[in-house]
Structures are given as C-alpha cells and as structure tokens.
Coordinates of C-alpha atoms in Angstrom, one line a residue:
Chain A
V1 CA 11.3 -7.0 20.6
N2 CA 8.1 -4.7 20.3
E3 CA 6.0 -3.2 17.0
F4 CA 8.0 0.3 17.9
D5 CA 10.4 -1.4 18.9
I6 CA 11.4 -2.7 15.2
I7 CA 10.0 0.5 13.1
Q8 CA 12.3 3.1 15.3
R9 CA 15.4 0.3 15.1
F10 CA 15.6 -0.5 11.7
F11 CA 13.2 1.1 10.0
A12 CA 12.7 5.3 10.2
G13 CA 15.8 5.4 12.3
K14 CA 17.4 4.3 10.6
I15 CA 16.3 4.4 7.0
T16 CA 16.8 8.3 7.2
L17 CA 16.6 10.0 3.9
Q18 CA 15.7 13.4 3.7
K19 CA 13.2 14.8 1.2
D20 CA 12.5 18.2 0.5
H21 CA 8.5 17.1 0.0
V22 CA 8.5 14.9 2.6
L23 CA 6.7 17.5 5.2
I24 CA 6.0 14.8 7.7
G25 CA 8.1 10.9 7.1
P26 CA 7.0 8.0 8.9
G27 CA 5.6 8.0 12.9
D28 CA 1.2 10.2 12.9
D29 CA -1.5 8.7 11.7
C30 CA -0.1 9.6 7.9
A31 CA 2.4 11.3 6.4
V32 CA 2.0 14.7 4.6
L33 CA 4.0 14.8 1.4
A34 CA 4.4 18.1 -0.5
M35 CA 2.3 18.5 -3.8
S36 CA 3.1 20.3 -6.6
A37 CA 0.5 22.3 -9.2
D38 CA 3.2 20.6 -12.4
Q39 CA 3.5 17.9 -11.8
E40 CA 1.0 15.2 -11.6
L41 CA 1.0 12.0 -9.0
C42 CA 1.7 8.0 -10.0
V43 CA 0.7 5.4 -8.0
S44 CA 0.9 1.3 -8.1
T45 CA 1.4 -0.9 -5.8
D46 CA 2.6 -4.6 -5.5
T47 CA 2.4 -8.1 -3.0
F48 CA 5.6 -10.3 -3.0
V49 CA 4.0 -13.5 -0.7
E50 CA 6.6 -16.3 0.4
G51 CA 6.5 -19.0 -1.5
V52 CA 4.1 -17.4 -4.0
H53 CA 6.9 -14.5 -5.7
F54 CA 10.2 -15.9 -3.3
P55 CA 10.5 -18.6 -2.1
F56 CA 10.7 -20.1 1.1
G57 CA 13.6 -19.3 2.8
A58 CA 14.5 -16.7 0.8
E59 CA 16.9 -13.9 2.1
A60 CA 16.0 -10.5 3.4
S61 CA 18.1 -8.9 0.9
L62 CA 16.1 -10.7 -2.0
I63 CA 12.8 -10.5 -1.2
I64 CA 12.9 -6.6 -0.8
S65 CA 15.4 -6.0 -3.9
R66 CA 12.8 -7.4 -6.3
L67 CA 9.9 -5.8 -4.0
M68 CA 12.0 -2.5 -5.4
A69 CA 12.4 -2.8 -8.6
A70 CA 9.3 -4.0 -9.5
N71 CA 7.6 -1.0 -7.6
L72 CA 9.8 0.7 -9.0
S73 CA 9.4 -1.2 -12.6
D74 CA 6.0 0.4 -12.7
L75 CA 7.2 4.3 -11.9
A76 CA 10.1 3.6 -14.7
A77 CA 6.8 2.4 -17.2
M78 CA 4.8 5.9 -16.6
G79 CA 8.2 7.8 -17.3
A80 CA 8.1 8.9 -13.2
E81 CA 10.1 9.7 -10.9
P82 CA 10.6 8.7 -7.3
Y83 CA 7.9 10.5 -4.1
G84 CA 8.3 8.4 -1.4
F85 CA 7.2 4.5 -0.5
T86 CA 4.8 2.7 1.9
L87 CA 6.3 -1.0 3.0
A88 CA 3.9 -3.4 4.9
I89 CA 5.8 -6.8 6.1
T90 CA 3.5 -9.5 7.7
S91 CA 5.9 -11.9 9.3
P92 CA 5.7 -15.0 11.8
E93 CA 9.0 -13.4 13.4
F94 CA 10.8 -10.5 13.3
T95 CA 14.7 -12.6 14.4
E96 CA 18.0 -9.6 14.3
Q97 CA 19.7 -11.5 11.1
W98 CA 16.5 -10.8 8.9
L99 CA 15.8 -7.3 10.6
V100 CA 19.5 -6.3 10.0
S101 CA 20.3 -8.0 6.5
F102 CA 16.4 -7.1 5.0
S103 CA 17.0 -3.4 6.9
D104 CA 20.9 -3.0 5.5
R105 CA 20.0 -4.0 1.2
L106 CA 16.7 -1.1 2.0
E107 CA 18.8 1.5 2.8
M108 CA 20.7 1.2 -0.3
L109 CA 18.0 0.8 -2.5
V110 CA 16.7 3.6 -0.8
N111 CA 19.4 6.2 -1.2
T112 CA 20.0 4.0 -5.0
Y113 CA 16.7 5.6 -5.9
D114 CA 16.2 8.6 -3.3
I115 CA 13.3 7.5 -2.9
P116 CA 11.9 8.0 0.7
L117 CA 10.4 5.8 2.3
I118 CA 7.7 7.6 4.8
G119 CA 5.3 4.7 6.8
G120 CA 4.7 0.8 7.1
N121 CA 3.0 -1.3 9.0
L122 CA 4.6 -4.9 10.6
S123 CA 2.6 -7.2 11.2
R124 CA 2.0 -10.9 12.2
G125 CA 1.6 -13.6 9.9
P126 CA 3.0 -15.5 6.8
L127 CA 5.3 -14.1 5.5
S128 CA 4.0 -11.3 2.5
L129 CA 5.0 -7.5 1.4
T130 CA 3.3 -4.6 0.6
I131 CA 4.4 -1.8 -1.0
N132 CA 2.7 1.2 -2.7
I133 CA 4.8 3.1 -4.1
M134 CA 4.3 7.4 -5.5
G135 CA 5.6 8.9 -8.3
T136 CA 6.0 11.9 -10.4
V137 CA 5.4 13.3 -14.1
P138 CA 5.4 16.8 -15.1
L139 CA 1.1 17.9 -16.1
G140 CA -0.2 14.9 -19.1
R141 CA 3.1 13.7 -19.5
A142 CA 3.1 9.8 -18.0
I143 CA 3.1 7.1 -20.1
L144 CA 0.1 4.2 -20.7
R145 CA 0.3 1.5 -22.4
S146 CA -2.9 2.6 -24.3
K147 CA -1.4 5.2 -26.8
A148 CA 0.4 3.3 -29.6
K149 CA 0.2 3.7 -33.3
V150 CA -0.3 1.4 -35.5
D151 CA 3.9 1.4 -37.4
D152 CA 5.4 3.1 -34.2
D153 CA 8.7 0.7 -34.4
I154 CA 8.4 -2.1 -30.5
Y155 CA 11.4 -2.0 -28.2
V156 CA 12.7 -3.4 -25.5
S157 CA 15.7 -2.2 -22.7
G158 CA 18.2 -5.0 -21.4
Y159 CA 18.6 -8.4 -22.0
L160 CA 15.2 -10.3 -21.8
G161 CA 14.5 -13.8 -20.0
E162 CA 17.7 -13.9 -17.6
A163 CA 15.9 -13.5 -14.8
A164 CA 13.8 -16.6 -15.5
G165 CA 17.2 -18.6 -17.1
G166 CA 18.2 -17.6 -12.5
L167 CA 15.4 -18.4 -11.4
A168 CA 15.4 -21.4 -12.5
L169 CA 19.7 -22.1 -11.5
L170 CA 18.7 -20.9 -8.1
D171 CA 17.5 -24.3 -7.1
Q172 CA 21.1 -25.9 -8.9
P173 CA 24.3 -26.9 -7.6
Y174 CA 26.6 -23.2 -7.5
Q175 CA 28.5 -22.4 -10.6
E176 CA 31.2 -18.9 -10.9
S177 CA 29.0 -19.1 -14.7
Y178 CA 25.5 -18.6 -13.5
A179 CA 26.0 -15.5 -11.3
P180 CA 24.9 -12.8 -13.9
L181 CA 21.6 -14.4 -14.5
L182 CA 21.3 -14.8 -10.7
S183 CA 21.2 -12.1 -9.2
R184 CA 19.4 -9.9 -12.6
Y185 CA 17.0 -12.0 -10.9
S186 CA 17.8 -11.8 -6.8
A187 CA 18.9 -7.6 -7.7
P188 CA 16.6 -6.0 -10.8
E189 CA 17.8 -2.8 -12.0
P190 CA 14.2 -1.4 -13.0
R191 CA 15.2 1.3 -15.6
L192 CA 13.8 5.2 -14.2
S193 CA 16.4 7.2 -16.4
L194 CA 15.1 4.9 -19.0
G195 CA 11.4 6.0 -17.6
T196 CA 12.1 9.3 -18.0
S197 CA 14.2 9.5 -20.3
L198 CA 10.6 8.4 -23.0
R199 CA 8.9 11.6 -22.1
N200 CA 9.5 13.0 -25.2
M201 CA 9.9 10.0 -27.2
A202 CA 7.8 6.7 -26.5
T203 CA 4.0 6.5 -28.0
S204 CA 3.1 3.8 -25.4
A205 CA 5.2 1.9 -22.5
I206 CA 5.7 -1.1 -19.9
D207 CA 7.4 -2.6 -17.4
I208 CA 8.3 -6.5 -18.3
S209 CA 7.3 -7.9 -15.6
D210 CA 4.7 -11.2 -16.1
G211 CA 6.9 -12.1 -19.2
F212 CA 7.5 -10.1 -22.5
A213 CA 4.7 -12.2 -24.7
A214 CA 1.9 -11.1 -22.0
D215 CA 3.5 -7.4 -21.9
L216 CA 3.5 -6.8 -24.6
G217 CA -0.5 -9.1 -24.9
H218 CA -1.6 -6.2 -22.2
L219 CA -0.6 -2.6 -24.0
I220 CA -1.9 -3.6 -27.6
K221 CA -4.3 -4.8 -25.8
A222 CA -4.7 -1.6 -24.1
S223 CA -4.0 0.5 -26.6
G224 CA -5.8 -1.3 -29.6
L225 CA -3.8 -2.6 -31.4
G226 CA -1.6 -5.7 -32.8
A227 CA 2.2 -6.6 -32.8
Q228 CA 4.2 -7.8 -35.1
V229 CA 7.6 -9.1 -33.4
D230 CA 11.0 -11.1 -35.3
L231 CA 12.2 -13.2 -32.6
E232 CA 15.0 -13.4 -33.8
A233 CA 16.0 -9.4 -32.7
I234 CA 14.5 -10.5 -29.0
P235 CA 17.8 -9.8 -27.0
L236 CA 19.6 -12.4 -25.5
S237 CA 22.3 -12.2 -23.5
S238 CA 25.8 -15.6 -24.1
S239 CA 25.2 -15.7 -19.8
L240 CA 21.9 -16.6 -20.8
V241 CA 21.7 -19.2 -24.3
T242 CA 25.5 -20.0 -23.2
T243 CA 24.0 -21.8 -20.0
F244 CA 20.4 -23.7 -21.8
G245 CA 21.1 -23.3 -25.5
L246 CA 19.3 -21.1 -27.6
D247 CA 15.3 -22.0 -27.3
I248 CA 14.8 -22.0 -24.0
A249 CA 16.9 -19.5 -23.7
R250 CA 14.4 -17.2 -26.8
L251 CA 11.6 -19.0 -24.7
K252 CA 12.7 -17.5 -21.1
A253 CA 13.0 -14.2 -23.3
V254 CA 9.6 -14.5 -24.6
Q255 CA 7.6 -16.3 -21.6
G256 CA 10.2 -15.2 -18.3
G257 CA 8.4 -12.5 -16.3
D258 CA 10.6 -10.9 -13.4
D259 CA 12.9 -8.7 -15.9
Y260 CA 11.4 -5.7 -15.1
E261 CA 13.3 -4.3 -18.3
L262 CA 10.6 -1.3 -20.7
C263 CA 8.9 -2.6 -23.4
F264 CA 7.8 1.2 -25.2
T265 CA 6.8 2.0 -28.5
A266 CA 7.2 5.0 -31.0
M267 CA 7.5 6.6 -34.6
P268 CA 9.8 5.6 -37.1
K269 CA 11.8 8.6 -36.9
H270 CA 12.4 8.6 -33.6
E271 CA 15.4 5.3 -34.6
A272 CA 18.7 7.8 -34.3
K273 CA 18.0 9.5 -30.7
I274 CA 17.0 5.8 -29.2
K275 CA 20.2 5.1 -30.2
E276 CA 21.5 8.1 -29.0
L277 CA 19.5 7.6 -25.5
S278 CA 21.1 3.6 -25.8
L279 CA 24.1 5.3 -25.8
N280 CA 23.1 7.5 -22.9
L281 CA 22.5 5.0 -20.4
D282 CA 24.6 2.6 -21.2
L283 CA 22.1 0.5 -22.4
K284 CA 20.6 -1.9 -24.6
L285 CA 17.1 -0.6 -26.8
T286 CA 16.7 -3.2 -29.6
K287 CA 14.5 -2.6 -32.1
V288 CA 12.3 -5.8 -31.5
G289 CA 9.6 -5.6 -33.9
K290 CA 5.9 -3.4 -34.5
I291 CA 2.0 -2.5 -34.0
C292 CA 0.1 -3.4 -36.6
L293 CA -3.7 -2.7 -37.0
D294 CA -4.7 -7.0 -36.6
Q295 CA -5.3 -6.9 -33.0
E296 CA -2.5 -10.2 -32.6
L297 CA 0.4 -10.4 -30.3
K298 CA 3.0 -13.0 -33.4
I299 CA 6.2 -13.6 -32.9
S300 CA 7.6 -15.3 -35.2
D301 CA 10.8 -15.7 -37.4
K302 CA 12.8 -15.2 -40.6
L303 CA 10.9 -18.0 -42.2
G304 CA 7.9 -16.8 -41.0
R305 CA 7.6 -19.4 -39.0
A306 CA 4.9 -18.3 -35.9
F307 CA 6.2 -19.0 -32.8
S308 CA 3.7 -20.5 -30.1
E309 CA 3.7 -19.5 -26.8
T310 CA 1.2 -22.4 -25.6
E311 CA 3.1 -25.0 -27.7
G312 CA 6.3 -23.7 -25.2
Y313 CA 9.8 -24.9 -26.3
Q314 CA 8.7 -28.3 -28.2
H315 CA 7.4 -26.5 -30.8
F316 CA 11.3 -25.0 -31.8
Chain B
V1 CA -11.5 -18.0 -13.1
N2 CA -8.1 -16.0 -14.0
E3 CA -7.1 -12.1 -12.1
F4 CA -7.5 -10.1 -15.3
D5 CA -10.8 -11.4 -15.3
I6 CA -12.1 -11.7 -11.1
I7 CA -10.4 -7.2 -11.8
Q8 CA -12.8 -6.3 -14.6
R9 CA -16.2 -8.7 -12.8
F10 CA -15.4 -7.2 -9.3
F11 CA -13.0 -4.7 -9.1
A12 CA -11.9 -2.2 -12.2
G13 CA -15.6 -2.4 -13.3
K14 CA -17.7 -2.8 -10.4
I15 CA -16.0 -0.2 -7.9
T16 CA -16.3 2.8 -10.4
L17 CA -16.8 6.2 -8.4
Q18 CA -15.4 9.5 -11.0
K19 CA -13.2 12.0 -9.7
D20 CA -12.0 14.3 -11.4
H21 CA -8.8 14.3 -9.9
V22 CA -8.4 10.7 -10.6
L23 CA -6.7 11.0 -14.7
I24 CA -5.8 7.4 -15.5
G25 CA -8.1 4.7 -12.7
P26 CA -6.0 0.8 -12.7
G27 CA -5.3 -1.1 -15.1
D28 CA -1.8 0.8 -16.4
D29 CA 1.8 0.1 -14.4
C30 CA 0.4 3.6 -12.3
A31 CA -2.9 5.0 -12.0
V32 CA -2.2 8.7 -12.1
L33 CA -4.1 11.9 -10.0
A34 CA -4.1 14.9 -10.1
M35 CA -2.0 16.7 -7.7
S36 CA -3.0 20.3 -6.1
A37 CA -0.6 23.6 -5.5
D38 CA -2.9 24.5 -2.5
Q39 CA -3.7 21.4 -1.2
E40 CA -1.1 18.9 1.0
L41 CA -1.0 14.8 0.6
C42 CA -1.6 12.1 3.6
V43 CA -1.1 8.9 3.3
S44 CA -1.0 5.9 5.3
T45 CA -1.2 1.8 5.2
D46 CA -2.7 -0.1 6.8
T47 CA -2.6 -5.0 6.7
F48 CA -4.9 -7.1 7.8
V49 CA -4.3 -11.0 8.7
E50 CA -7.0 -13.2 9.3
G51 CA -6.1 -14.9 12.2
V52 CA -4.8 -11.6 14.2
H53 CA -7.0 -8.4 13.2
F54 CA -9.8 -10.1 11.8
P55 CA -11.0 -14.3 12.9
F56 CA -10.8 -17.3 10.8
G57 CA -13.5 -17.6 8.5
A58 CA -15.1 -14.0 9.3
E59 CA -17.1 -12.5 6.2
A60 CA -16.3 -10.6 3.7
S61 CA -18.1 -8.4 4.6
L62 CA -17.0 -7.6 8.4
I63 CA -13.5 -7.2 7.3
I64 CA -13.5 -4.5 3.9
S65 CA -15.1 -3.0 6.5
R66 CA -12.6 -3.4 9.4
L67 CA -10.1 -2.9 6.8
M68 CA -11.2 0.2 5.5
A69 CA -12.5 2.3 9.1
A70 CA -8.7 1.3 9.9
N71 CA -7.2 2.9 7.4
L72 CA -9.9 6.0 6.9
S73 CA -9.7 7.2 10.8
D74 CA -5.9 7.8 10.3
L75 CA -6.8 10.0 7.5
A76 CA -10.1 11.4 10.6
A77 CA -6.8 11.9 12.5
M78 CA -4.8 14.4 9.9
G79 CA -7.9 15.8 9.3
A80 CA -7.6 15.1 6.0
E81 CA -10.4 14.7 3.0
P82 CA -10.1 11.3 1.1
Y83 CA -8.5 11.7 -2.0
G84 CA -8.3 7.3 -3.4
F85 CA -6.9 4.0 -1.9
T86 CA -5.3 0.9 -3.9
L87 CA -5.8 -2.7 -1.7
A88 CA -3.8 -5.5 -1.8
I89 CA -5.6 -8.8 -1.9
T90 CA -4.3 -11.6 -0.9
S91 CA -5.9 -14.8 -0.3
P92 CA -6.2 -18.8 -1.1
E93 CA -8.4 -18.8 -2.7
F94 CA -10.7 -16.6 -5.0
T95 CA -15.0 -17.4 -4.7
E96 CA -17.3 -15.8 -6.6
Q97 CA -19.6 -15.9 -2.6
W98 CA -16.5 -14.4 -1.4
L99 CA -16.2 -11.3 -4.2
V100 CA -19.6 -10.9 -4.0
S101 CA -20.1 -10.4 -0.9
F102 CA -16.5 -8.6 -1.0
S103 CA -17.8 -6.1 -3.9
D104 CA -20.2 -5.2 -2.8
R105 CA -19.4 -4.1 0.3
L106 CA -16.7 -2.9 -1.0
E107 CA -19.0 -0.3 -3.7
M108 CA -20.0 0.7 -0.6
L109 CA -17.6 2.3 1.4
V110 CA -16.6 3.2 -2.0
N111 CA -19.5 5.4 -2.1
T112 CA -20.7 6.6 1.4
Y113 CA -16.6 8.2 1.7
D114 CA -16.8 9.2 -1.9
I115 CA -12.3 8.3 -2.3
P116 CA -12.1 6.7 -5.8
L117 CA -10.4 3.0 -5.8
I118 CA -7.5 3.5 -8.0
G119 CA -4.9 0.8 -8.0
G120 CA -4.8 -2.5 -6.6
N121 CA -3.0 -6.6 -6.3
L122 CA -4.4 -10.1 -6.0
S123 CA -2.3 -12.6 -4.5
R124 CA -2.5 -16.6 -4.5
G125 CA -1.2 -16.6 -0.2
P126 CA -2.5 -17.2 3.2
L127 CA -5.4 -14.3 4.0
S128 CA -4.4 -11.2 4.3
L129 CA -5.2 -7.6 2.5
T130 CA -3.3 -4.3 2.9
I131 CA -4.3 -0.6 1.6
N132 CA -2.7 2.8 1.7
I133 CA -4.7 5.2 1.9
M134 CA -4.1 8.5 0.2
G135 CA -5.4 11.7 1.8
T136 CA -5.8 15.6 1.0
V137 CA -5.3 18.5 3.9
P138 CA -5.1 22.6 2.8
L139 CA -1.7 23.6 2.9
G140 CA -0.4 23.4 7.0
R141 CA -3.7 22.2 8.1
A142 CA -2.8 18.5 8.8
I143 CA -3.2 18.3 12.1
L144 CA -0.2 16.3 14.1
R145 CA 0.0 14.1 17.0
S146 CA 2.6 16.1 17.9
K147 CA 1.4 19.9 18.4
A148 CA -0.2 18.8 22.6
K149 CA 0.1 22.0 24.8
V150 CA -0.1 21.9 28.5
D151 CA -3.7 22.4 30.2
D152 CA -5.0 21.7 26.8
D153 CA -8.6 19.4 26.8
I154 CA -8.3 16.3 26.2
Y155 CA -11.8 15.1 23.7
V156 CA -12.6 11.6 22.3
S157 CA -15.6 11.7 19.8
G158 CA -18.6 8.7 20.7
Y159 CA -18.0 6.0 22.9
L160 CA -15.5 3.4 24.0
G161 CA -14.9 -0.2 24.2
E162 CA -17.6 -0.8 21.7
A163 CA -15.6 -2.2 19.6
A164 CA -14.4 -4.9 21.8
G165 CA -17.4 -5.3 23.3
G166 CA -18.6 -6.4 20.0
L167 CA -14.9 -8.7 19.4
A168 CA -15.3 -10.3 22.8
L169 CA -19.3 -11.7 21.8
L170 CA -18.6 -13.2 18.3
D171 CA -18.0 -16.8 19.7
Q172 CA -21.3 -15.7 22.0
P173 CA -24.7 -17.6 21.3
Y174 CA -25.6 -14.3 19.7
Q175 CA -28.1 -11.7 21.8
E176 CA -30.5 -8.9 20.2
S177 CA -29.0 -6.8 22.6
Y178 CA -25.4 -7.3 21.4
A179 CA -26.0 -5.8 18.4
P180 CA -25.2 -2.2 18.6
L181 CA -21.5 -3.8 20.5
L182 CA -21.1 -5.8 17.5
S183 CA -21.8 -3.7 14.8
R184 CA -19.6 -0.9 16.2
Y185 CA -16.4 -4.3 16.0
S186 CA -18.1 -5.2 12.4
A187 CA -18.8 -1.9 10.7
P188 CA -17.0 0.6 12.9
E189 CA -17.3 4.5 11.3
P190 CA -14.4 6.8 11.0
R191 CA -15.1 10.4 12.3
L192 CA -13.7 12.0 9.2
S193 CA -16.4 15.3 9.5
L194 CA -15.0 16.1 12.5
G195 CA -11.1 15.5 11.7
T196 CA -12.2 18.2 9.2
S197 CA -14.3 20.4 11.7
L198 CA -11.0 20.0 14.2
R199 CA -8.8 21.9 12.1
N200 CA -9.7 25.2 13.5
M201 CA -10.3 24.0 16.8
A202 CA -7.9 20.6 18.0
T203 CA -3.5 20.7 18.6
S204 CA -3.6 17.8 18.1
A205 CA -5.1 14.4 17.5
I206 CA -4.6 10.6 16.7
D207 CA -7.4 7.8 16.2
I208 CA -8.1 5.1 18.6
S209 CA -6.9 2.0 17.2
D210 CA -4.3 0.2 19.3
G211 CA -6.6 1.5 22.5
F212 CA -7.5 4.9 23.8
A213 CA -5.1 4.2 26.6
A214 CA -1.5 2.9 24.5
D215 CA -3.0 6.2 22.0
L216 CA -3.3 9.0 24.0
G217 CA -0.1 7.3 25.6
H218 CA 1.4 7.9 22.1
L219 CA -0.3 11.2 21.2
I220 CA 1.6 13.0 24.2
K221 CA 4.7 10.9 23.9
A222 CA 5.6 12.4 20.2
S223 CA 3.7 16.2 22.1
G224 CA 6.4 15.3 24.9
L225 CA 4.4 15.5 27.2
G226 CA 1.9 13.7 29.9
A227 CA -2.0 13.4 30.4
Q228 CA -4.4 13.9 33.3
V229 CA -6.9 11.7 33.5
D230 CA -10.8 11.9 35.0
L231 CA -11.5 8.0 35.0
E232 CA -14.8 8.3 35.0
A233 CA -15.2 10.7 32.5
I234 CA -15.0 8.5 30.0
P235 CA -18.0 7.7 27.4
L236 CA -19.1 4.0 27.8
S237 CA -22.4 3.5 26.1
S238 CA -25.1 1.6 28.0
S239 CA -24.7 -1.2 26.4
L240 CA -21.5 -1.8 26.4
V241 CA -22.4 -1.2 30.6
T242 CA -25.4 -3.4 30.9
T243 CA -24.3 -6.2 28.8
F244 CA -20.5 -6.5 30.4
G245 CA -21.2 -4.5 34.4
L246 CA -19.0 -1.5 34.8
D247 CA -16.1 -2.5 35.6
I248 CA -15.4 -4.6 32.8
A249 CA -17.1 -1.8 30.6
R250 CA -14.0 0.9 31.3
L251 CA -11.0 -1.5 31.4
K252 CA -13.0 -1.9 27.5
A253 CA -13.2 1.4 27.3
V254 CA -9.4 2.1 28.0
Q255 CA -7.9 -0.6 27.6
G256 CA -9.9 -2.1 24.4
G257 CA -8.5 -1.4 20.6
D258 CA -10.8 -1.2 17.2
D259 CA -12.8 2.0 18.0
Y260 CA -12.2 4.3 15.6
E261 CA -13.0 7.5 17.4
L262 CA -10.6 10.0 17.6
C263 CA -9.4 11.3 21.4
F264 CA -8.2 15.3 20.3
T265 CA -6.7 18.5 22.1
A266 CA -7.9 21.1 22.4
M267 CA -7.1 24.2 24.3
P268 CA -10.1 25.4 26.8
K269 CA -11.3 28.7 25.2
H270 CA -12.2 26.6 22.5
E271 CA -15.9 24.1 24.5
A272 CA -18.3 26.1 23.4
K273 CA -17.1 25.5 19.6
I274 CA -16.5 22.3 20.7
K275 CA -19.5 22.0 21.8
E276 CA -21.7 23.5 19.3
L277 CA -19.8 20.9 17.2
S278 CA -20.9 17.8 18.4
L279 CA -24.4 19.3 18.2
N280 CA -24.1 19.5 14.6
L281 CA -22.7 16.9 14.1
D282 CA -24.7 14.8 16.1
L283 CA -21.8 12.4 17.5
K284 CA -20.6 12.8 20.9
L285 CA -17.4 14.7 21.6
T286 CA -16.3 14.4 25.9
K287 CA -14.2 16.4 28.0
V288 CA -12.4 13.3 29.7
G289 CA -8.7 15.7 31.6
K290 CA -6.4 17.9 30.4
I291 CA -2.5 17.6 28.3
C292 CA 0.2 18.3 32.3
L293 CA 4.0 19.2 31.2
D294 CA 4.9 15.3 34.2
Q295 CA 5.3 12.9 31.7
E296 CA 2.8 10.8 32.0
L297 CA -0.6 9.2 31.4
K298 CA -2.1 8.8 34.6
I299 CA -5.6 7.9 34.1
S300 CA -7.5 8.2 37.8
D301 CA -10.6 8.0 39.8
K302 CA -13.1 11.1 41.7
L303 CA -11.3 9.9 44.3
G304 CA -7.6 10.1 43.5
R305 CA -7.9 6.5 43.0
A306 CA -5.0 5.2 40.0
F307 CA -6.0 2.8 37.3
S308 CA -3.8 0.8 36.5
E309 CA -3.4 -0.8 33.4
T310 CA -1.7 -3.6 34.1
E311 CA -2.6 -4.3 37.2
G312 CA -6.0 -4.7 35.1
Y313 CA -9.6 -4.9 36.5
Q314 CA -8.5 -6.9 39.4
H315 CA -7.7 -3.7 40.2
F316 CA -10.8 -2.2 40.1

C-alpha cells in the first residue's frame, strides 16, 4: 500500500468534514483557508512519541484521542474555536487494522469537535505523531497566561488527577471500577465550550497538561505573580479516592498530567456568573485558591501545612 | 538541561524575528496571529525522519536547511508569502553542540526568508522533525495544481537532478568539483520570489520534491490532463553532467527528488513575460513541454523514443 492510497482511503477520502472557510483542502502543496478580519488566529503544535507520550503497543484510538485532546485543549485555554489542523504521522508500518482503528476514531473526533483536517504527512520511521492545530478568537479576546491579577480567584474545571490515575492502572489487571479513570486517560475531553465562555470572565487561563502545580506555576510565572492554593479544595473524584486513597489521590491531582482540564483566574465579582456557567455546561468549576503578589506557588492544607511537591506523598 | 531552558536559550530567546502580525509569539498555549481580510491562508506540513529524509548522523544545519526548504517550497508552489511556522523536534538527546549548530542555521533561515517561528515542541524520542508552515496569498490568487489547461507550456526553474546528485556523493570521498551538487542537496533554495511572481502568469504549479516526473504526474492528475515533455529540454547543470555523465544526469533530473525547484504551466502568450521574469530573478526558467488532453505523462527524445522511468537508465 503506498502513501497516496493510504491518504485517499483512510484520510482525505474518509475524514470529510466540510467547512466553508476551507477553500482548498488536502491534496495540493498547501491547504488554502479563508481568513476573517474580525478574528485572530491561534496556533499550537504537539508531538506524541511511542514509549514517551503513550505506551508501546497502545491502541491507535487511544493515541489519536489523546493527541487531539492535547491540541484542542490548547485552543480551549485561549478561548479559541476550532478552525483546522494538520496531522503528521511517522510509523514503521501502516497496517490495515491500525489505520482502520485510527481513522475511525479520528473521523469521530473531527465531527465531534467540528474541526477540519486540512493536510498532513505520512513518513516511515519510529512511531510518533504531530498535530498542528489552529483556532480563532474575536479580535483581542484570546485568554492569555500572563494576565492574572492580584486577588483573582483561581479555578479548575472537572476533577484533577484522574488521567494520572488511569495511567497507573493501564498495566494492572482490569477491574470494572477502574473504567472511569482509564477512560479519562485514554479519551480526555478538551474543554472547548468552557474556553469560549470564559472570554468574558477569565483574566488568564492555561490547560492542565503537565500537572496542576506545574501549569499553575507557568501561569503565575507568565503573570509575574504568585498563588495560594487550598489543598482540600482541589476537586477529587470518588473513583480516584476509592482506588488510590486520599493521600495518593491528592498527589496525583497536584502533580499528575494529562487531565486537559482548564485552570483559570477571574475577579471575585464573577463568582456567581461562574457558578451559573458551571450549571449551564454541566461541568464542575471549583475555586481552589487566590492569586497573590509574592511570586511563589503555595499549596497548603487547612492547618497551614505546606504541600511539598518535591517531598511527594511521604509527606502525608 | 530541561525543555524550558533549551527553548529559552536556543529558540524563543534566540530566534527573535519580530513581525507585526504576530500578536503573541511562543510561550502561551497558542501563538496568536492577526488575520487579513484581503488575504487567504496557505498551510502545509512536512516531517523529516533520521535515516529516511536525511542520513544518520547528518549535521544539524543540513537537517534544518532541508526541512525549511521543503516547507517554504510548498508556499512557493502556491505563490504564497511566508507568514509563520511551528517546529516540533523529537530527539534522543539535545546536546549543546547540536543545538548551537541547529539554532544558528535556523536563525539565518528565519531572517533570510523573513518568516517568524511562532511556536514549537521538544520531545524525547528517535530523531525526527516536523514543521507546519503558513503563508498568505491575495484573495483567490493561490496557484493550484489542478488548473493546468490543454496547450499550456510546462516550465521548470533552475537545474534538475542536482540534489539527487549531491545525495549520491554524500558518502564519496570529497572532491572540490562536488561542492555545487553537495550544497544543492544540503541547503536547497526555495523559490519564493518566483512563486509570488507567477501569480499573474502560471495556470498551475507544484514544487519538485518527489522528482520531476512524479511531481508533474501529480500536477496533470490533479488537472485531469496529460503532458508531453522533451527530454533534451530538461535543464542539466554542467556540474551534474560532468560528474555523472549525460545519461545518469538525465535520469537524476527526471526521477531525483529534493530539488525544490518549481514546475509550472502557463499559456504560450506569456512566454516573453516569463523570459523577462527569468532575467529579473536571475533564475533559469526552461520550457520543457506542453500540457495535452491525453491523461498520460510522456517524456521522449527528439527521435520520439520514450524515456521509461521504470526501465531506468539501462534504457539509454
């Protein structure tokens, strides 16, 4: 099977979401897209490598679900709407079974998130995949990491640590109770609707990909400020606590990556609107702390005891 | 050395070309770019894998020169002007020496082609690199592969087969006479000025990356037409002919990839304007054949003998 046949059968000929702004889709030297004068373009890229970002031998559907989520989540963190993406796949071989599973899931994701595949590349080599994603925001309305202000509340969406929990369970004998955590790892949900809704409310936002503490760390560094987080306020799912116990659950919630939830800041006056948004989106939004002047990230419990990332969970 | 230090020292902090349309550069979840209502966006992506697209142990400067050329050449083929690019690098290790060599050349390329690096990704894994490039064209002015018309002349820029010649010489003992061919392989020049100049003249265009015959084949397939090419008209450099002899030089010119010249079609009435353009750009533009109705690519010599790609140079 050659590259052109694979592209025709599993990509260009199968992933066929049509959008008006895609003037020329895959197949020419470049795709050609209409631009809009009242919008700005948001662009991000992410690579997943076998054995680094997903386990050796992982299912094709898991790989593309996680890679798309990682990229879409970067759009969500800017408050952007999907515009288009390119996909570069390097693989030692392209088997029928892998391509069917991969492209079935890709088709589903493209339709779910309404984002057209505008081009790509297939190469022989060790398995890795790169997506370059584009989104749009109204002029001047992108939500940046750098605009948090002192006394802003810090919020997170959803429950943290579940993807890290799922990852830890991947090589365990399967139990039905693991299912929610496993699916949070293998098919995370990027928070696009939350992102666009936050354009009017959030002062800053970042997606949680490296881990809550690391990503909030990036946000406060970009804003030149600090943060005080209440350890007990960090939302933990009952699945995570039941499976791992409270201490390890907290550690995963603070340190674990891959949740693709959003962490954002907002002025205290928006608290009621954020509660309403949570109801409208049917998505938990939890106030976990405050932005402060002191350029440090402090996570502590009710008794004022600091949670030390470096000491890990022995600390508890 | 961690990812953030590398990015700061060798990328974000060093590759600092500023463009007005880049509203937010690298460092947030996405870059943010201004869009223009009278332009369209051209997007392409290309991956280079060690051992496939460049030799094992190739110099960092060669890798980035060729990858940038491959991507810029796709913009050239559309008649697009550089707008921005992202760069994803996967490597088993990032040594100081490699990063210095790579980023020095990248800085030079960014400034030469006036294209800002707007984001990227560093991962651990087998060495491969993916660029996603964006360019702009005035509304409706992108040059497509699919718009060749019967009786159009077929042109190529520069000399063909030199990069394939250079590749064949890479593992030969160095001779000074090899230098022009080696540099055509290691640092090809994308034809951006030609591309933008052709917006008013060319009916269709493609860049020569897979090889002249293969790429002209893509062009006529996209246009639903055929082509008749004069073998003796295909431009061969004296370096190539001297080094390999006429028969192998022709074979490399027809089949060899990586030249990143443009192949384009134009109505016969534009011949004088194309000659003038060639003078203005100081770039050889050679008429090598005609578009015809019969959906086939025929390459033949003056005596009417067909050049058979599959039989290779035994045929001569």
